Amino acid sequence: MTDRTALKHTVITGADGFVGRALVARLREDPVPRLTLIDQRFDQAPAGPHIHQVCGSFGDAAVLEQVLEQPADTVFHLASVPGSLAEREHALGYQVNLQATLTLAHRLAEQSRKTGRPARLVFASSVAVYGPLGADPVREDQPARPAISYGAHKLMAEIELADLSRRGELDAVSLRLPGIVARPASESGHGSAFMSLVMHRLAAGQPYVCPVPADATAWWMSLPCCVDNLLHAATMPTAGAPAPRTWQLPVLHLSMEQLLAALARRYGPHSRALCTHEENAAITALFGRFPPLQTPLALAAGFRHDGDADRLVAASV
């Protein structure tokens, strides 16, 4: 159950995206009094009188004026230009992932100065902030050295959100999300798309040529688990000195071979033979050499991972 007091007026950016739709569906199970959804377009009409859809950019002043006519209590900021697309179109990534995010944050800070009550902002950051990692386990205090603009913009946004929270003008929680699976097979712009495509293809009994080798390792999380963590971040206590503002979520650390074994257990041993490997060295370097991750603080704070590879697969396709 969601704490509906904390989520009285909830705003979701990127609400018609992969994660946004799942979050909206979960909130509809336990409706909040007012749910405002922002995206460039929507495929379906709102499902109830308490749901309001706003088409446009979350960084546009006129859109924010409309959205925040009633002050927001909780904002899930999910919208972004994905990593590979942001790298190809730097100006677009800079405008959306950094500038518009800061515009949203400062508009919420302005709201809090008027109401005396800072909004909770749950920011979908990314493990892309880390950049290349070695073989040693990653700790929660791992230095961030992003190797792509997407990760750099996410890191800059984390810092500003934490500073606004320090000033008492915002109550932000940034979550460093791993690869969330299984994304729609048609979605583009994600360099980690192989993590989802392999699931879709083998579930459908279709061959798949994987761009990373069988021993490639990545960090995995199912969509339902991601939504659980987002909702936990919206209602968790943040009081403390100093209050943690950025969290590395617990994840499953799996090789492609371990994932393929789980898929074979679900879809039959023949499915393993459907996946062959033709390595793309650039994709492997960015998304296929993740070391183990240690997150004792996040686990103690109530965040979670999927449990094991079989549960990940069951929840993902």
PDB file of N, CA and C in Angstrom, residues 181 194-200 202 208 210 214 216 218 220-221 252-267 271-272 275 308-314 316-317:
ATOM      1  N   VAL A 181      14.561  -4.154 -16.866  1.00  0.00           N
ATOM      2  CA  VAL A 181      14.142  -5.084 -17.909  1.00  0.00           C
ATOM      3  C   VAL A 181      12.733  -5.601 -17.629  1.00  0.00           C
ATOM      4  N   PHE A 194      20.373  -4.647 -25.285  1.00  0.00           N
ATOM      5  CA  PHE A 194      20.541  -6.107 -25.367  1.00  0.00           C
ATOM      6  C   PHE A 194      20.003  -6.807 -24.129  1.00  0.00           C
ATOM      7  N   MET A 195      20.013  -6.137 -22.976  1.00  0.00           N
ATOM      8  CA  MET A 195      19.551  -6.754 -21.741  1.00  0.00           C
ATOM      9  C   MET A 195      18.072  -7.112 -21.814  1.00  0.00           C
ATOM     10  N   SER A 196      17.309  -6.322 -22.544  1.00  0.00           N
ATOM     11  CA  SER A 196      15.887  -6.593 -22.721  1.00  0.00           C
ATOM     12  C   SER A 196      15.622  -7.431 -23.962  1.00  0.00           C
ATOM     13  N   LEU A 197      16.337  -7.140 -25.053  1.00  0.00           N
ATOM     14  CA  LEU A 197      16.081  -7.839 -26.306  1.00  0.00           C
ATOM     15  C   LEU A 197      16.301  -9.342 -26.184  1.00  0.00           C
ATOM     16  N   VAL A 198      17.329  -9.746 -25.451  1.00  0.00           N
ATOM     17  CA  VAL A 198      17.581 -11.174 -25.310  1.00  0.00           C
ATOM     18  C   VAL A 198      16.406 -11.863 -24.623  1.00  0.00           C
ATOM     19  N   MET A 199      15.773 -11.177 -23.682  1.00  0.00           N
ATOM     20  CA  MET A 199      14.609 -11.759 -22.998  1.00  0.00           C
ATOM     21  C   MET A 199      13.427 -11.883 -23.948  1.00  0.00           C
ATOM     22  N   HIS A 200      13.151 -10.821 -24.701  1.00  0.00           N
ATOM     23  CA  HIS A 200      12.020 -10.842 -25.634  1.00  0.00           C
ATOM     24  C   HIS A 200      12.207 -11.920 -26.703  1.00  0.00           C
ATOM     25  N   LEU A 202      14.127 -14.697 -26.817  1.00  0.00           N
ATOM     26  CA  LEU A 202      14.095 -16.088 -26.366  1.00  0.00           C
ATOM     27  C   LEU A 202      12.712 -16.474 -25.858  1.00  0.00           C
ATOM     28  N   TYR A 208      18.658 -14.725 -31.421  1.00  0.00           N
ATOM     29  CA  TYR A 208      19.140 -13.397 -31.046  1.00  0.00           C
ATOM     30  C   TYR A 208      20.661 -13.387 -31.086  1.00  0.00           C
ATOM     31  N   CYS A 210      23.675 -11.555 -29.684  1.00  0.00           N
ATOM     32  CA  CYS A 210      23.956 -10.689 -28.546  1.00  0.00           C
ATOM     33  C   CYS A 210      25.263  -9.925 -28.774  1.00  0.00           C
ATOM     34  N   ALA A 214      29.289 -14.141 -23.554  1.00  0.00           N
ATOM     35  CA  ALA A 214      28.557 -14.876 -22.518  1.00  0.00           C
ATOM     36  C   ALA A 214      29.063 -14.564 -21.123  1.00  0.00           C
ATOM     37  N   ALA A 216      30.017 -11.620 -20.132  1.00  0.00           N
ATOM     38  CA  ALA A 216      29.741 -10.222 -19.799  1.00  0.00           C
ATOM     39  C   ALA A 216      28.850 -10.157 -18.564  1.00  0.00           C
ATOM     40  N   ALA A 218      26.460  -7.632 -15.924  1.00  0.00           N
ATOM     41  CA  ALA A 218      25.705  -6.378 -15.840  1.00  0.00           C
ATOM     42  C   ALA A 218      24.914  -6.363 -14.541  1.00  0.00           C
ATOM     43  N   TRP A 220      21.163  -5.839 -12.977  1.00  0.00           N
ATOM     44  CA  TRP A 220      19.821  -6.082 -13.493  1.00  0.00           C
ATOM     45  C   TRP A 220      18.757  -5.777 -12.442  1.00  0.00           C
ATOM     46  N   MET A 221      17.601  -5.299 -12.913  1.00  0.00           N
ATOM     47  CA  MET A 221      16.436  -5.106 -12.044  1.00  0.00           C
ATOM     48  C   MET A 221      15.180  -5.198 -12.901  1.00  0.00           C
ATOM     49  N   LEU A 252      20.809  -7.202  -8.953  1.00  0.00           N
ATOM     50  CA  LEU A 252      21.373  -8.519  -9.227  1.00  0.00           C
ATOM     51  C   LEU A 252      22.580  -8.341 -10.135  1.00  0.00           C
ATOM     52  N   HIS A 253      23.692  -8.962  -9.764  1.00  0.00           N
ATOM     53  CA  HIS A 253      24.905  -8.938 -10.582  1.00  0.00           C
ATOM     54  C   HIS A 253      24.975 -10.277 -11.291  1.00  0.00           C
ATOM     55  N   LEU A 254      24.679 -10.279 -12.592  1.00  0.00           N
ATOM     56  CA  LEU A 254      24.565 -11.524 -13.351  1.00  0.00           C
ATOM     57  C   LEU A 254      25.386 -11.448 -14.620  1.00  0.00           C
ATOM     58  N   SER A 255      25.982 -12.571 -14.992  1.00  0.00           N
ATOM     59  CA  SER A 255      26.591 -12.688 -16.318  1.00  0.00           C
ATOM     60  C   SER A 255      25.500 -13.021 -17.326  1.00  0.00           C
ATOM     61  N   MET A 256      25.810 -12.809 -18.597  1.00  0.00           N
ATOM     62  CA  MET A 256      24.862 -13.211 -19.627  1.00  0.00           C
ATOM     63  C   MET A 256      24.592 -14.709 -19.558  1.00  0.00           C
ATOM     64  N   GLU A 257      25.606 -15.486 -19.246  1.00  0.00           N
ATOM     65  CA  GLU A 257      25.419 -16.941 -19.157  1.00  0.00           C
ATOM     66  C   GLU A 257      24.443 -17.294 -18.042  1.00  0.00           C
ATOM     67  N   GLN A 258      24.531 -16.609 -16.904  1.00  0.00           N
ATOM     68  CA  GLN A 258      23.594 -16.863 -15.806  1.00  0.00           C
ATOM     69  C   GLN A 258      22.177 -16.471 -16.199  1.00  0.00           C
ATOM     70  N   LEU A 259      22.036 -15.366 -16.917  1.00  0.00           N
ATOM     71  CA  LEU A 259      20.715 -14.967 -17.374  1.00  0.00           C
ATOM     72  C   LEU A 259      20.169 -15.970 -18.381  1.00  0.00           C
ATOM     73  N   LEU A 260      21.001 -16.401 -19.316  1.00  0.00           N
ATOM     74  CA  LEU A 260      20.562 -17.374 -20.321  1.00  0.00           C
ATOM     75  C   LEU A 260      20.157 -18.689 -19.677  1.00  0.00           C
ATOM     76  N   ALA A 261      20.843 -19.087 -18.617  1.00  0.00           N
ATOM     77  CA  ALA A 261      20.468 -20.312 -17.900  1.00  0.00           C
ATOM     78  C   ALA A 261      19.090 -20.152 -17.274  1.00  0.00           C
ATOM     79  N   ALA A 262      18.815 -18.981 -16.709  1.00  0.00           N
ATOM     80  CA  ALA A 262      17.496 -18.743 -16.119  1.00  0.00           C
ATOM     81  C   ALA A 262      16.417 -18.736 -17.192  1.00  0.00           C
ATOM     82  N   LEU A 263      16.713 -18.142 -18.343  1.00  0.00           N
ATOM     83  CA  LEU A 263      15.754 -18.165 -19.452  1.00  0.00           C
ATOM     84  C   LEU A 263      15.504 -19.587 -19.937  1.00  0.00           C
ATOM     85  N   ALA A 264      16.552 -20.414 -19.958  1.00  0.00           N
ATOM     86  CA  ALA A 264      16.397 -21.810 -20.365  1.00  0.00           C
ATOM     87  C   ALA A 264      15.547 -22.585 -19.371  1.00  0.00           C
ATOM     88  N   ARG A 265      15.679 -22.279 -18.098  1.00  0.00           N
ATOM     89  CA  ARG A 265      14.838 -22.950 -17.094  1.00  0.00           C
ATOM     90  C   ARG A 265      13.376 -22.565 -17.273  1.00  0.00           C
ATOM     91  N   ARG A 266      13.127 -21.372 -17.759  1.00  0.00           N
ATOM     92  CA  ARG A 266      11.738 -20.929 -17.921  1.00  0.00           C
ATOM     93  C   ARG A 266      11.149 -21.352 -19.262  1.00  0.00           C
ATOM     94  N   TYR A 267      11.947 -21.276 -20.338  1.00  0.00           N
ATOM     95  CA  TYR A 267      11.416 -21.506 -21.676  1.00  0.00           C
ATOM     96  C   TYR A 267      11.891 -22.805 -22.321  1.00  0.00           C
ATOM     97  N   SER A 271      16.105 -23.007 -25.734  1.00  0.00           N
ATOM     98  CA  SER A 271      16.195 -21.551 -25.873  1.00  0.00           C
ATOM     99  C   SER A 271      17.630 -21.055 -25.765  1.00  0.00           C
ATOM    100  N   ARG A 272      18.482 -21.802 -25.048  1.00  0.00           N
ATOM    101  CA  ARG A 272      19.872 -21.349 -24.909  1.00  0.00           C
ATOM    102  C   ARG A 272      20.571 -21.287 -26.266  1.00  0.00           C
ATOM    103  N   CYS A 275      20.540 -18.065 -28.676  1.00  0.00           N
ATOM    104  CA  CYS A 275      21.371 -16.877 -28.469  1.00  0.00           C
ATOM    105  C   CYS A 275      22.808 -17.154 -28.885  1.00  0.00           C
ATOM    106  N   ASP A 308      16.793 -13.312  -7.200  1.00  0.00           N
ATOM    107  CA  ASP A 308      17.647 -14.210  -7.980  1.00  0.00           C
ATOM    108  C   ASP A 308      17.257 -14.116  -9.456  1.00  0.00           C
ATOM    109  N   ALA A 309      18.033 -14.791 -10.291  1.00  0.00           N
ATOM    110  CA  ALA A 309      17.838 -14.678 -11.735  1.00  0.00           C
ATOM    111  C   ALA A 309      16.482 -15.216 -12.170  1.00  0.00           C
ATOM    112  N   ASP A 310      16.013 -16.294 -11.545  1.00  0.00           N
ATOM    113  CA  ASP A 310      14.731 -16.863 -11.944  1.00  0.00           C
ATOM    114  C   ASP A 310      13.578 -15.906 -11.649  1.00  0.00           C
ATOM    115  N   ARG A 311      13.637 -15.240 -10.493  1.00  0.00           N
ATOM    116  CA  ARG A 311      12.578 -14.279 -10.169  1.00  0.00           C
ATOM    117  C   ARG A 311      12.674 -13.044 -11.072  1.00  0.00           C
ATOM    118  N   LEU A 312      13.881 -12.655 -11.405  1.00  0.00           N
ATOM    119  CA  LEU A 312      14.054 -11.548 -12.343  1.00  0.00           C
ATOM    120  C   LEU A 312      13.384 -11.857 -13.675  1.00  0.00           C
ATOM    121  N   VAL A 313      13.650 -13.037 -14.229  1.00  0.00           N
ATOM    122  CA  VAL A 313      13.069 -13.413 -15.519  1.00  0.00           C
ATOM    123  C   VAL A 313      11.547 -13.493 -15.424  1.00  0.00           C
ATOM    124  N   ALA A 314      11.051 -14.106 -14.346  1.00  0.00           N
ATOM    125  CA  ALA A 314       9.599 -14.252 -14.183  1.00  0.00           C
ATOM    126  C   ALA A 314       8.900 -12.893 -14.128  1.00  0.00           C
ATOM    127  N   SER A 316       9.983 -10.144 -15.557  1.00  0.00           N
ATOM    128  CA  SER A 316      10.411  -9.237 -16.624  1.00  0.00           C
ATOM    129  C   SER A 316       9.755  -9.469 -17.971  1.00  0.00           C
ATOM    130  N   VAL A 317       9.295 -10.666 -18.267  1.00  0.00           N
ATOM    131  CA  VAL A 317       8.735 -10.945 -19.589  1.00  0.00           C
ATOM    132  C   VAL A 317       7.354 -11.575 -19.453  1.00  0.00           C
TER     133      VAL A 317
END
